[in-house]
């Protein structure tokens, strides 16, 4: 159906959106995770359905109602997300990595719950780096499809501004678009609204003012559609 009078400009296309935050378990009851709620990913799915796409959502630990009309694939860890993204991206016209994968995972999973010891000494948990899924998806591409979009939650620091960090990240990742959120003041996470800058590998800069995540979602699809030639 046509929502908000949007064009059906994704009709006949397969789009894949990752959403949420991955969890890396250290024992049966504990994990390393992050604050991503999945709201932006689900808004992207809802917007793409409204524009006529076939939509696959790879959802990592999202506690929200499923977006109507999309296929949902549930995952837990970054490794699961990686596997499902490669499968779904194989025939995709566009891929948006809105999920927040944990950058590190415990080097080992302990089958029995880690117990406190009488001497009060805390365990050292050794971490190893997870694969970079976005980088892999870009590397696996053999033509201009799929158009690939990354997200970046950045804070400015003494070395560079939010946008400078984001430009460097876009170049490093090699994707077509990077959606940048400034998270300096605890903004964005778990909210229904956000503001963002959409950077293009073709040097475009589009500022999306503070507003509903569904509006940002449509702006992202607008930018994707422009690059689907
Ligand atoms: N990403 C990914 N796989 C990872 C980490 C990140 O695919 N293991 C994707 C995210 O989904 C996002 C983009 O890469 O679309 C940027 O994520 P971000 O965490 O900002 O980038 P990192 O390379 O992990 O850099 P940082 O050290 O700033 O966290
Ligand atoms: Ca990261």
CSV table of N, CA and C in Angstrom, one decimal, residues 25-31 109-117 123:
chain,number,residue,atom,x,y,z
A,25,UNK,N,28.1,-13.8,24.2
A,25,UNK,CA,28.0,-14.5,25.5
A,25,UNK,C,29.4,-14.9,26.0
A,26,UNK,N,29.6,-14.7,27.4
A,26,UNK,CA,30.8,-15.2,28.0
A,26,UNK,C,30.5,-16.5,28.8
A,27,UNK,N,29.3,-16.6,29.3
A,27,UNK,CA,28.9,-17.9,29.9
A,27,UNK,C,27.4,-18.0,29.6
A,28,UNK,N,26.7,-19.0,30.2
A,28,UNK,CA,25.3,-19.2,29.8
A,28,UNK,C,24.4,-18.0,30.1
A,29,UNK,N,24.8,-17.1,31.1
A,29,UNK,CA,23.9,-16.1,31.5
A,29,UNK,C,24.4,-14.7,31.2
A,30,UNK,N,25.6,-14.5,30.8
A,30,UNK,CA,26.2,-13.1,30.6
A,30,UNK,C,26.7,-12.9,29.2
A,31,UNK,N,26.5,-11.6,28.8
A,31,UNK,CA,26.9,-11.2,27.5
A,31,UNK,C,27.5,-9.8,27.5
A,109,UNK,N,34.0,-19.1,25.3
A,109,UNK,CA,32.7,-19.2,26.0
A,109,UNK,C,32.9,-20.3,27.0
A,110,UNK,N,32.5,-19.9,28.3
A,110,UNK,CA,32.6,-20.9,29.4
A,110,UNK,C,31.3,-21.6,29.6
A,111,UNK,N,31.2,-22.9,29.5
A,111,UNK,CA,30.0,-23.6,29.5
A,111,UNK,C,29.2,-23.5,30.9
A,112,UNK,N,30.0,-23.4,31.9
A,112,UNK,CA,29.4,-23.3,33.3
A,112,UNK,C,29.5,-21.8,33.7
A,113,UNK,N,28.5,-21.4,34.4
A,113,UNK,CA,28.4,-20.0,34.9
A,113,UNK,C,29.7,-19.6,35.7
A,114,UNK,N,30.2,-18.5,35.4
A,114,UNK,CA,31.4,-18.0,36.1
A,114,UNK,C,31.0,-17.6,37.5
A,115,UNK,N,31.7,-18.2,38.5
A,115,UNK,CA,31.4,-18.0,39.9
A,115,UNK,C,32.3,-17.0,40.6
A,116,UNK,N,31.8,-16.3,41.6
A,116,UNK,CA,32.7,-15.5,42.4
A,116,UNK,C,33.6,-16.4,43.2
A,117,UNK,N,34.8,-15.9,43.5
A,117,UNK,CA,35.7,-16.7,44.3
A,117,UNK,C,35.8,-16.1,45.7
A,123,UNK,N,37.6,-11.9,37.6
A,123,UNK,CA,38.3,-12.6,36.5
A,123,UNK,C,38.7,-11.6,35.4
